[in-house]
Coordinates of C-alpha atoms and ligand atoms in Angstrom, one line a residue:
M970 CA 0.1 0.0 -0.1
A971 CA 1.3 3.3 -0.9
V972 CA 2.5 5.4 2.1
T973 CA 1.3 9.1 2.0
A974 CA 2.3 11.8 4.3
Q975 CA -0.9 12.7 6.3
T976 CA -1.7 16.0 7.6
K977 CA -3.4 16.1 10.9
L978 CA -7.2 16.2 10.5
N979 CA -9.3 19.2 11.9
A980 CA -12.3 17.5 13.4
E981 CA -14.0 21.0 13.9
K982 CA -13.8 21.7 10.3
L983 CA -14.8 18.1 9.1
R984 CA -17.7 18.2 11.4
A985 CA -19.4 21.0 9.3
D986 CA -19.6 18.2 6.5
F987 CA -22.1 16.2 8.7
P988 CA -25.7 17.8 8.8
I989 CA -26.8 15.6 11.7
F990 CA -24.7 18.1 14.0
D991 CA -26.8 21.0 12.8
Q992 CA -29.7 20.1 14.9
E993 CA -30.2 20.2 18.8
I994 CA -31.0 17.2 20.9
R995 CA -33.0 17.8 24.1
G996 CA -32.4 21.6 23.4
K997 CA -28.5 20.8 23.4
Q998 CA -25.7 20.3 20.8
L999 CA -25.3 16.7 20.0
A1000 CA -22.4 14.9 21.7
Y1001 CA -22.4 11.8 19.6
L1002 CA -20.0 9.3 21.3
D1003 CA -21.3 6.1 19.7
S1004 CA -19.6 5.7 16.3
A1005 CA -18.6 2.2 16.9
V1006 CA -22.1 1.2 16.6
S1007 CA -22.4 3.3 13.4
S1008 CA -21.0 6.5 12.0
H1009 CA -22.7 9.6 10.7
K1010 CA -22.7 10.5 7.0
P1011 CA -21.0 13.4 5.4
R1012 CA -22.9 15.5 2.8
Q1013 CA -20.4 14.2 0.2
V1014 CA -22.0 10.6 0.7
L1015 CA -25.5 11.9 0.7
D1016 CA -25.2 14.0 -2.3
K1017 CA -23.7 11.1 -4.2
L1018 CA -26.6 9.0 -3.3
R1019 CA -29.1 11.7 -4.4
T1020 CA -27.1 12.3 -7.7
F1021 CA -27.0 8.6 -8.3
Y1022 CA -30.7 8.0 -7.7
E1023 CA -31.6 11.4 -9.8
T1024 CA -29.3 11.0 -12.7
Q1025 CA -27.5 7.6 -13.0
Y1026 CA -29.7 4.8 -11.4
A1027 CA -30.7 1.7 -13.2
N1028 CA -30.4 -1.9 -12.3
V1029 CA -26.7 -3.1 -13.0
H1030 CA -25.4 -5.9 -15.3
R1031 CA -28.9 -6.2 -16.7
G1032 CA -29.6 -3.8 -19.5
V1033 CA -27.8 -3.0 -22.6
Y1034 CA -29.2 0.5 -22.5
T1035 CA -27.0 3.3 -21.6
L1036 CA -28.4 4.2 -18.2
S1037 CA -27.7 0.6 -17.0
E1038 CA -24.2 1.0 -18.3
V1039 CA -23.9 4.2 -16.5
A1040 CA -25.1 2.5 -13.2
T1041 CA -23.0 -0.7 -13.7
A1042 CA -19.8 1.6 -14.2
E1043 CA -20.7 3.4 -11.0
Y1044 CA -21.3 -0.1 -9.0
E1045 CA -18.0 -1.5 -10.4
G1046 CA -16.1 1.7 -9.8
A1047 CA -17.4 1.4 -6.2
R1048 CA -16.0 -2.0 -6.0
E1049 CA -12.7 -1.1 -7.2
K1050 CA -12.5 1.7 -4.5
V1051 CA -13.4 -0.6 -1.7
A1052 CA -11.0 -3.3 -2.9
R1053 CA -8.2 -0.9 -2.9
L1054 CA -9.0 0.4 0.7
V1055 CA -7.8 -3.0 1.9
N1056 CA -5.2 -3.5 -0.9
A1057 CA -7.1 -6.4 -2.5
P1058 CA -5.0 -7.9 -5.2
E1059 CA -8.0 -7.9 -7.5
P1060 CA -11.5 -6.3 -7.4
R1061 CA -13.2 -9.6 -8.3
E1062 CA -12.0 -10.8 -4.8
L1063 CA -14.2 -8.1 -3.3
I1064 CA -18.0 -9.3 -2.7
F1065 CA -20.6 -6.7 -1.7
T1066 CA -22.8 -8.2 0.8
H1067 CA -25.1 -6.4 3.2
G1068 CA -22.6 -6.1 5.9
A1069 CA -20.0 -7.7 8.0
T1070 CA -22.4 -10.1 9.5
E1071 CA -23.5 -11.3 6.1
S1072 CA -19.9 -11.7 5.1
I1073 CA -19.1 -13.8 7.9
N1074 CA -22.0 -16.0 7.4
L1075 CA -21.2 -16.3 3.9
V1076 CA -17.8 -17.8 4.7
A1077 CA -19.2 -19.8 7.6
Y1078 CA -22.0 -21.4 5.3
A1079 CA -20.4 -21.7 1.8
W1080 CA -16.8 -22.7 3.2
G1081 CA -17.7 -24.1 6.5
L1082 CA -20.3 -26.6 5.2
D1083 CA -18.2 -28.2 2.8
N1084 CA -15.0 -28.2 4.6
L1085 CA -15.7 -29.0 8.3
G1086 CA -16.5 -32.3 10.1
P1087 CA -15.7 -34.3 13.2
G1088 CA -12.1 -34.1 14.3
D1089 CA -12.0 -30.6 13.1
V1090 CA -11.8 -27.4 15.3
V1091 CA -13.3 -24.1 14.7
L1092 CA -11.4 -21.5 16.7
V1093 CA -12.7 -18.1 17.7
T1094 CA -11.9 -15.7 20.7
E1095 CA -13.7 -14.8 23.8
L1096 CA -13.2 -11.2 22.5
E1097 CA -15.3 -11.6 19.5
H1098 CA -18.7 -9.7 18.5
H1099 CA -21.5 -12.3 18.2
S1100 CA -21.3 -11.8 14.4
N1101 CA -17.9 -13.7 14.5
F1102 CA -18.9 -16.1 17.1
V1103 CA -22.4 -17.4 16.8
P1104 CA -22.2 -18.3 12.8
W1105 CA -19.1 -20.3 13.7
Q1106 CA -20.6 -22.0 16.5
Y1107 CA -23.6 -23.0 14.6
I1108 CA -21.8 -24.5 11.6
A1109 CA -19.4 -26.4 13.9
K1110 CA -22.5 -27.9 15.4
R1111 CA -23.9 -28.7 11.9
T1112 CA -20.8 -30.2 10.7
G1113 CA -19.7 -32.1 13.9
A1114 CA -16.6 -29.8 14.3
A1115 CA -15.5 -29.0 17.8
F1116 CA -16.0 -24.9 18.6
K1117 CA -13.3 -23.4 20.9
A1118 CA -12.4 -19.9 21.8
I1119 CA -8.8 -18.6 22.6
P1120 CA -9.4 -17.5 26.2
L1121 CA -8.5 -13.9 27.5
D1122 CA -6.1 -13.3 30.4
D1123 CA -6.9 -11.0 33.5
N1124 CA -6.1 -7.9 31.1
S1125 CA -8.4 -9.1 28.6
E1126 CA -5.8 -9.7 26.1
L1127 CA -5.8 -13.0 23.9
Q1128 CA -3.8 -15.5 25.8
L1129 CA -1.7 -16.7 22.9
D1130 CA 0.3 -19.1 25.1
S1131 CA -2.9 -21.3 25.0
L1132 CA -2.4 -21.9 21.3
D1133 CA -0.2 -25.0 21.4
E1134 CA -2.8 -26.7 23.8
L1135 CA -5.6 -25.8 21.5
A1136 CA -3.7 -27.3 18.6
R1137 CA -3.6 -30.8 20.5
T1138 CA -7.4 -30.8 20.8
G1139 CA -8.0 -31.4 17.1
N1140 CA -7.4 -30.3 13.5
I1141 CA -7.6 -26.5 13.5
K1142 CA -9.5 -25.7 10.4
V1143 CA -10.5 -22.0 10.9
V1144 CA -9.3 -19.2 13.3
A1145 CA -11.7 -16.3 13.4
N1146 CA -10.6 -13.0 15.1
N1147 CA -11.5 -9.3 15.0
L1148 CA -8.8 -6.9 14.0
V1149 CA -10.1 -4.3 16.5
S1150 CA -12.7 -5.3 19.3
N1151 CA -15.9 -3.3 19.2
A1152 CA -16.2 -3.5 23.2
L1153 CA -12.5 -2.6 24.1
G1154 CA -10.9 -1.2 21.2
T1155 CA -8.0 -3.8 21.3
I1156 CA -6.0 -3.9 18.2
N1157 CA -5.5 -7.5 18.1
P1158 CA -2.3 -9.4 16.8
V1159 CA -3.9 -10.8 13.6
E1160 CA -0.7 -11.3 11.5
R1161 CA 0.8 -13.4 14.2
L1162 CA -2.6 -15.4 14.5
T1163 CA -2.7 -15.8 10.7
A1164 CA 0.9 -17.1 10.6
W1165 CA 0.0 -19.6 13.4
A1166 CA -3.4 -20.5 11.7
H1167 CA -1.6 -21.5 8.6
E1168 CA 1.1 -23.4 10.2
Q1169 CA -2.0 -25.4 11.3
G1170 CA -3.4 -25.8 7.7
A1171 CA -6.4 -23.4 8.8
I1172 CA -7.9 -20.6 7.0
M1173 CA -7.8 -17.1 8.8
V1174 CA -11.1 -15.2 8.9
V1175 CA -10.6 -11.5 10.0
D1176 CA -13.7 -9.3 11.2
A1177 CA -12.5 -6.0 10.3
A1178 CA -15.8 -4.2 11.0
Q1179 CA -14.2 -1.9 13.6
A1180 CA -10.9 -1.9 12.0
A1181 CA -11.7 -0.6 8.4
P1182 CA -12.9 2.8 9.6
H1183 CA -10.1 3.6 12.0
H1184 CA -7.1 1.5 11.0
E1185 CA -5.2 0.9 7.7
I1186 CA -5.5 -2.5 6.4
D1187 CA -3.5 -4.3 3.7
V1188 CA -4.8 -7.9 3.3
Q1189 CA -1.7 -9.0 1.5
Q1190 CA 0.3 -7.9 4.5
L1191 CA -2.1 -9.5 7.1
G1192 CA -1.8 -12.6 5.0
C1193 CA -5.4 -13.5 6.1
D1194 CA -8.0 -15.5 3.9
F1195 CA -10.9 -13.5 4.4
L1196 CA -11.8 -10.2 5.6
A1197 CA -15.3 -8.8 6.5
F1198 CA -16.4 -5.2 7.0
S1199 CA -19.5 -2.7 6.7
S1200 CA -20.0 0.5 5.2
H1201 CA -22.3 2.2 7.8
K1202 CA -19.4 2.4 10.4
M1203 CA -17.1 4.3 8.0
C1204 CA -19.4 7.1 6.8
G1205 CA -21.4 5.1 4.0
P1206 CA -24.9 4.0 4.0
T1207 CA -26.3 0.9 5.9
S1208 CA -27.1 -2.4 4.3
V1209 CA -24.1 -2.8 2.4
G1210 CA -20.6 -4.0 3.4
A1211 CA -17.9 -6.2 1.9
L1212 CA -16.2 -9.6 2.0
W1213 CA -12.7 -9.8 0.7
G1214 CA -11.5 -13.6 0.0
R1215 CA -8.6 -15.1 -1.7
A1216 CA -9.7 -15.8 -5.3
E1217 CA -8.7 -19.3 -5.0
L1218 CA -10.9 -20.0 -2.0
L1219 CA -13.9 -18.2 -3.3
E1220 CA -13.7 -20.0 -6.5
S1221 CA -13.4 -23.5 -4.7
M1222 CA -16.6 -22.4 -2.7
A1223 CA -20.1 -23.3 -3.2
P1224 CA -22.6 -20.2 -3.5
F1225 CA -24.2 -18.9 -0.5
N1226 CA -27.3 -17.2 -1.9
L1227 CA -29.0 -18.6 -4.9
G1228 CA -31.0 -16.9 -7.6
G1229 CA -30.6 -14.4 -10.5
H1230 CA -27.5 -13.1 -11.7
M1231 CA -25.2 -15.6 -9.9
I1232 CA -25.4 -18.3 -12.6
R1233 CA -23.5 -19.2 -15.8
S1234 CA -26.5 -21.3 -17.1
V1235 CA -29.7 -23.0 -15.8
K1236 CA -31.0 -26.0 -17.1
L1237 CA -33.7 -28.4 -15.3
E1238 CA -30.8 -31.0 -14.9
E1239 CA -28.2 -28.7 -13.6
T1240 CA -27.3 -25.2 -12.7
T1241 CA -23.7 -23.9 -13.2
W1242 CA -22.2 -20.7 -11.2
G1243 CA -21.1 -17.5 -12.5
Q1244 CA -17.6 -16.0 -12.2
L1245 CA -16.3 -14.0 -9.2
P1246 CA -17.6 -11.8 -7.8
Y1247 CA -21.0 -12.4 -9.3
K1248 CA -21.4 -16.0 -8.0
F1249 CA -21.7 -14.5 -4.6
E1250 CA -24.0 -11.5 -5.4
A1251 CA -27.5 -13.2 -6.1
G1252 CA -30.5 -10.9 -6.8
T1253 CA -30.5 -7.2 -6.9
Q1254 CA -27.8 -5.8 -5.0
P1255 CA -27.7 -2.8 -2.7
I1256 CA -26.7 -0.7 -5.7
A1257 CA -27.0 2.9 -4.4
E1258 CA -25.8 1.7 -1.2
A1259 CA -22.5 0.1 -2.7
V1260 CA -22.2 3.4 -4.7
G1261 CA -22.5 5.5 -1.5
F1262 CA -20.0 3.1 0.2
G1263 CA -17.5 4.2 -2.6
A1264 CA -18.2 7.7 -1.9
A1265 CA -17.5 7.0 1.8
V1266 CA -14.2 5.4 1.0
D1267 CA -13.1 8.4 -1.0
Y1268 CA -14.2 10.7 1.8
V1269 CA -12.2 8.8 4.7
T1270 CA -9.2 8.2 2.4
D1271 CA -9.3 11.9 1.5
V1272 CA -9.2 12.7 5.4
G1273 CA -6.6 9.9 5.6
I1274 CA -7.0 6.6 7.7
A1275 CA -3.7 7.1 9.5
A1276 CA -4.7 10.7 10.4
I1277 CA -8.0 9.3 11.8
E1278 CA -6.3 6.9 13.9
E1279 CA -4.1 9.4 15.2
H1280 CA -7.0 11.7 15.9
E1281 CA -8.7 9.0 17.9
R1282 CA -5.5 8.2 19.9
E1283 CA -5.1 11.7 21.0
L1284 CA -8.7 11.8 22.0
L1285 CA -8.4 8.4 23.8
V1286 CA -5.4 9.7 25.9
Y1287 CA -7.2 12.8 26.7
A1288 CA -10.4 11.1 27.6
L1289 CA -8.8 8.3 30.0
E1290 CA -7.0 11.0 31.8
R1291 CA -10.0 13.0 32.3
L1292 CA -12.2 10.0 33.2
A1293 CA -9.8 8.6 35.9
A1294 CA -10.9 11.6 38.0
V1295 CA -14.5 10.5 37.8
P1296 CA -15.4 9.0 41.3
G1297 CA -16.1 5.2 40.8
F1298 CA -14.7 5.0 37.4
V1299 CA -13.6 1.4 36.3
G1300 CA -12.1 1.3 32.7
Y1301 CA -11.5 -1.8 30.5
G1302 CA -9.0 -2.2 27.7
P1303 CA -5.6 -2.1 26.8
P1304 CA -3.3 0.8 26.9
P1305 CA -3.7 3.6 24.1
D1306 CA -0.9 2.4 21.9
R1307 CA -2.8 -0.8 21.1
R1308 CA -6.2 0.6 21.0
A1309 CA -8.6 2.3 18.6
G1310 CA -11.0 5.1 20.0
I1311 CA -13.1 3.0 22.1
I1312 CA -13.7 3.3 26.0
S1313 CA -15.7 0.7 27.8
F1314 CA -16.3 1.6 31.4
N1315 CA -18.6 1.2 34.6
I1316 CA -19.4 3.7 37.3
E1317 CA -19.1 1.6 40.5
G1318 CA -22.7 0.9 41.8
I1319 CA -24.5 2.5 39.0
H1320 CA -26.2 0.5 36.4
P1321 CA -25.0 1.3 32.7
H1322 CA -28.6 2.2 31.5
D1323 CA -28.8 4.7 34.3
V1324 CA -25.5 6.4 33.3
A1325 CA -26.6 6.5 29.6
Q1326 CA -30.0 7.9 30.3
V1327 CA -28.4 10.6 32.3
L1328 CA -26.1 11.5 29.6
D1329 CA -28.8 11.4 27.1
M1330 CA -30.5 14.3 29.0
E1331 CA -27.4 16.2 28.4
G1332 CA -27.5 15.4 24.7
V1333 CA -24.5 12.9 25.1
A1334 CA -25.0 9.7 23.2
I1335 CA -23.0 6.7 24.4
R1336 CA -23.9 2.9 24.3
A1337 CA -24.8 0.8 27.2
G1338 CA -25.2 -3.0 27.0
H1339 CA -23.2 -5.9 26.3
H1340 CA -22.3 -4.7 22.8
C1341 CA -23.1 -8.1 21.4
C1342 CA -20.0 -9.6 23.4
Q1343 CA -21.5 -11.8 26.1
P1344 CA -18.6 -14.1 26.4
L1345 CA -16.4 -11.0 26.9
M1346 CA -19.0 -9.5 29.6
S1347 CA -18.8 -13.1 31.5
K1348 CA -15.0 -12.8 31.5
L1349 CA -15.3 -9.2 32.9
G1350 CA -17.6 -10.5 35.5
V1351 CA -20.2 -7.7 34.5
A1352 CA -23.6 -7.9 32.7
A1353 CA -22.9 -4.7 30.6
T1354 CA -20.7 -1.8 30.3
N1355 CA -20.9 2.0 29.0
R1356 CA -19.1 2.5 26.0
A1357 CA -17.9 5.8 24.5
S1358 CA -16.6 5.7 20.9
F1359 CA -14.8 8.3 18.6
Y1360 CA -14.4 9.1 15.0
L1361 CA -13.0 11.6 12.7
Y1362 CA -15.6 14.2 13.7
T1363 CA -15.3 13.8 17.5
I1364 CA -14.1 16.9 19.3
R1365 CA -12.8 17.3 22.7
E1366 CA -15.7 19.4 23.7
E1367 CA -17.8 16.2 23.4
I1368 CA -15.6 14.3 25.9
D1369 CA -15.6 17.2 28.3
R1370 CA -19.4 17.0 28.3
L1371 CA -19.2 13.2 28.7
V1372 CA -17.1 13.8 32.0
E1373 CA -19.3 16.4 33.3
G1374 CA -22.4 14.2 32.7
L1375 CA -20.6 11.5 34.7
H1376 CA -19.9 13.5 37.5
K1377 CA -23.6 14.5 37.4
T1378 CA -24.6 10.9 37.1
H1379 CA -22.4 10.1 40.2
K1380 CA -24.0 12.8 42.2
L1381 CA -27.6 11.5 41.4
F1382 CA -27.1 7.9 41.8
G1383 CA -23.6 7.3 43.3
P1384 CA -23.1 6.1 47.1
Ligands
LIG2079 N1 -18.0 -7.4 14.1 C1 -17.7 -6.2 14.9 C2 -16.3 -6.3 15.6 C3 -18.7 -5.3 15.2 O1 -18.3 -4.2 15.9 C4 -19.9 -5.4 14.7 C5 -21.0 -4.4 15.0 C6 -20.2 -6.4 13.6 C7 -19.1 -7.3 13.4 C8 -21.6 -6.5 13.0 O2 -21.4 -5.5 12.1 P1 -22.9 -5.2 11.1 O3 -22.6 -4.0 10.3 O4 -23.0 -6.5 10.4 O5 -23.9 -5.0 12.1 N2 -20.8 -3.6 16.1 C9 -21.8 -3.1 16.7 C10 -21.4 -2.6 18.1 O6 -20.3 -2.3 18.5 N3 -22.4 -2.3 18.8 O7 -23.6 -2.9 18.1 C11 -23.1 -3.4 16.9

């Protein structure tokens, strides 16, 4: 991937691109600290969606008429942009899906059902989002494979010294891990895990839903076999995402969804499959959403992913310092140098939903819950946490308002 010098981003200035911040919530400016769940959308992406629908829209790969050709060029252009974002060797290895969840299900079903069986082991981690846990647990059960998880140590870090013991429990066939944890922000050692997975003869599946918006990704450097991510967490529309996979693996796999557009020929006796990527894109795709995803990739790459990561790290250091002074603050997660802009925490003796509700009255939006990471919550010994998460439009003032809101919460509910 080309290394370009990044200028520091100006979040105050970028914020003006996001119309959502023009309104007040409960009579206050919105302090949006929930970008890990979904990000807001800049005018550049919204304008592209409007222009596409108003002047370029038709179904793709269907018509010989000009408008369909224009729409197809836009859709395939978006594929090239998304493929380039992760340094995919070829755009045909980039499948448009409805999001990271569907991307992982595609691999679990289409690869897993034909390649797993008794004696095999599917290995996830205790730090996974349910999207990279439940599909594997289900397919392991259906195929008779064992389902195991790399445990976390007392600091909630992957316990890599357990790998040898896990390898003795059967044939490791799949290792599935997130590159960035949505609950703790941990940047996981995926390159190392990939090398180990390949030594075992396993495929490596990377959930990059939280990584792609905030962290530079190069699938060739990571060495992984599949990588899944969503558009809506990186300034793009909902209902579209991507799966990158190695061409030889994708070619060897059966399709996941079946129907129109994914076939080569259909006869009563037999149907044969189309080429990549169409084999995995049955039916009418989220066409405008994919085009909007391409515009979002343009937007975040213009800002610079490295600059976004640096901005979030500065906010993280600032926030952790200020939060430490809040009475009863208990933080979870690794040190800032191995962490994206995500802070999971509890305030001793106060339920996270109460915390989030008081903050909402102050116009501060955070997430409270298990973050679709129940195995992690069990490990932490809590039912839920609060989570504040940042993005390229996050400013220090929002963190100040979070801190003030927490002081207020403590006064209201604290011991
Ligand atoms: N993997 C990770 C690491 C995620 O954070 C999410 C969504 C997904 C997969 C699923 O992505 P989707 O776009 O298919 O829904 N993360 C969150 C979250 O942090 N809180 O709610 C959803």
